[in-house]
Coordinates of C-alpha atoms in Angstrom, one line a residue:
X1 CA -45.2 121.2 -146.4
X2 CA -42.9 118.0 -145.9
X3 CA -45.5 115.6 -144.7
X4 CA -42.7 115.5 -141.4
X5 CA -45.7 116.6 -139.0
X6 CA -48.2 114.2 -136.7
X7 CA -51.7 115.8 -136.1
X8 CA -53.6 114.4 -133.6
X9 CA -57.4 114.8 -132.8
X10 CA -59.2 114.4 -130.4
X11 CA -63.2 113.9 -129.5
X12 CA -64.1 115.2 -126.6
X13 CA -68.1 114.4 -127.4
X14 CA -67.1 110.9 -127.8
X15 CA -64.9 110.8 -125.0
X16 CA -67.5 111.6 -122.5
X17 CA -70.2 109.4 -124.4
X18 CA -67.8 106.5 -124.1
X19 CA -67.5 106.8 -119.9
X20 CA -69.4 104.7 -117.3
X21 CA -72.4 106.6 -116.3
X22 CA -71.3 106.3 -112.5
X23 CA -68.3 108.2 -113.6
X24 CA -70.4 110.7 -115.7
X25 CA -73.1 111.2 -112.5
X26 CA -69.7 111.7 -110.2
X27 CA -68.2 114.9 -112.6
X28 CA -72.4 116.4 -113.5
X29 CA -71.8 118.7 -111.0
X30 CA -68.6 120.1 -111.7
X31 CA -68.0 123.7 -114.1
X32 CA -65.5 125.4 -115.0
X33 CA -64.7 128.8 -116.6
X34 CA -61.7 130.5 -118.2
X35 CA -60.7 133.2 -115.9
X36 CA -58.2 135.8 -118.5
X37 CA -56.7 137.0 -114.5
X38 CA -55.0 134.0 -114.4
X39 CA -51.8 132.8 -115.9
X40 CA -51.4 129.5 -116.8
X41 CA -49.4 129.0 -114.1
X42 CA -52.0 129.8 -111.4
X43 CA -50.2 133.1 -110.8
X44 CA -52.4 136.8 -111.4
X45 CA -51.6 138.4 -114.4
X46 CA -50.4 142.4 -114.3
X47 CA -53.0 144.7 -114.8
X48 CA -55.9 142.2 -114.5
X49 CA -58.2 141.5 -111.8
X50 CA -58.8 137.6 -110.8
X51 CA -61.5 136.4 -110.5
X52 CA -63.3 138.3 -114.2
X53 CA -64.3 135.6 -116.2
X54 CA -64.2 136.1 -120.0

């Protein structure tokens, strides 16, 4: 290793700890779900069907 790299992290925990609770009561109703149908670009993928949650 060269040392060359940045690594960045990131806490997702504190993150949400760290909003206003309006904002947090706002998003509480919100889910979401990886769907392997999908590309990343929005687009179906071949030989999958949308909409199969993994």
């Amino acid at each position: 290793m060269d040392g060359s790299g940045d690594t960045w992290f990131l806490d997702l925990v504190g993150t949400y700890e760290a909003l206003p609770f309006g904002l947090k009561s706002t998003i509480a109703r919100h889910r979401i779900f990886h769907d392997t149908g999908y590309t990343s670009a929005g687009t179906v993928r071949t030989n999958t069907t949308a909409g199969g949650a993994q």
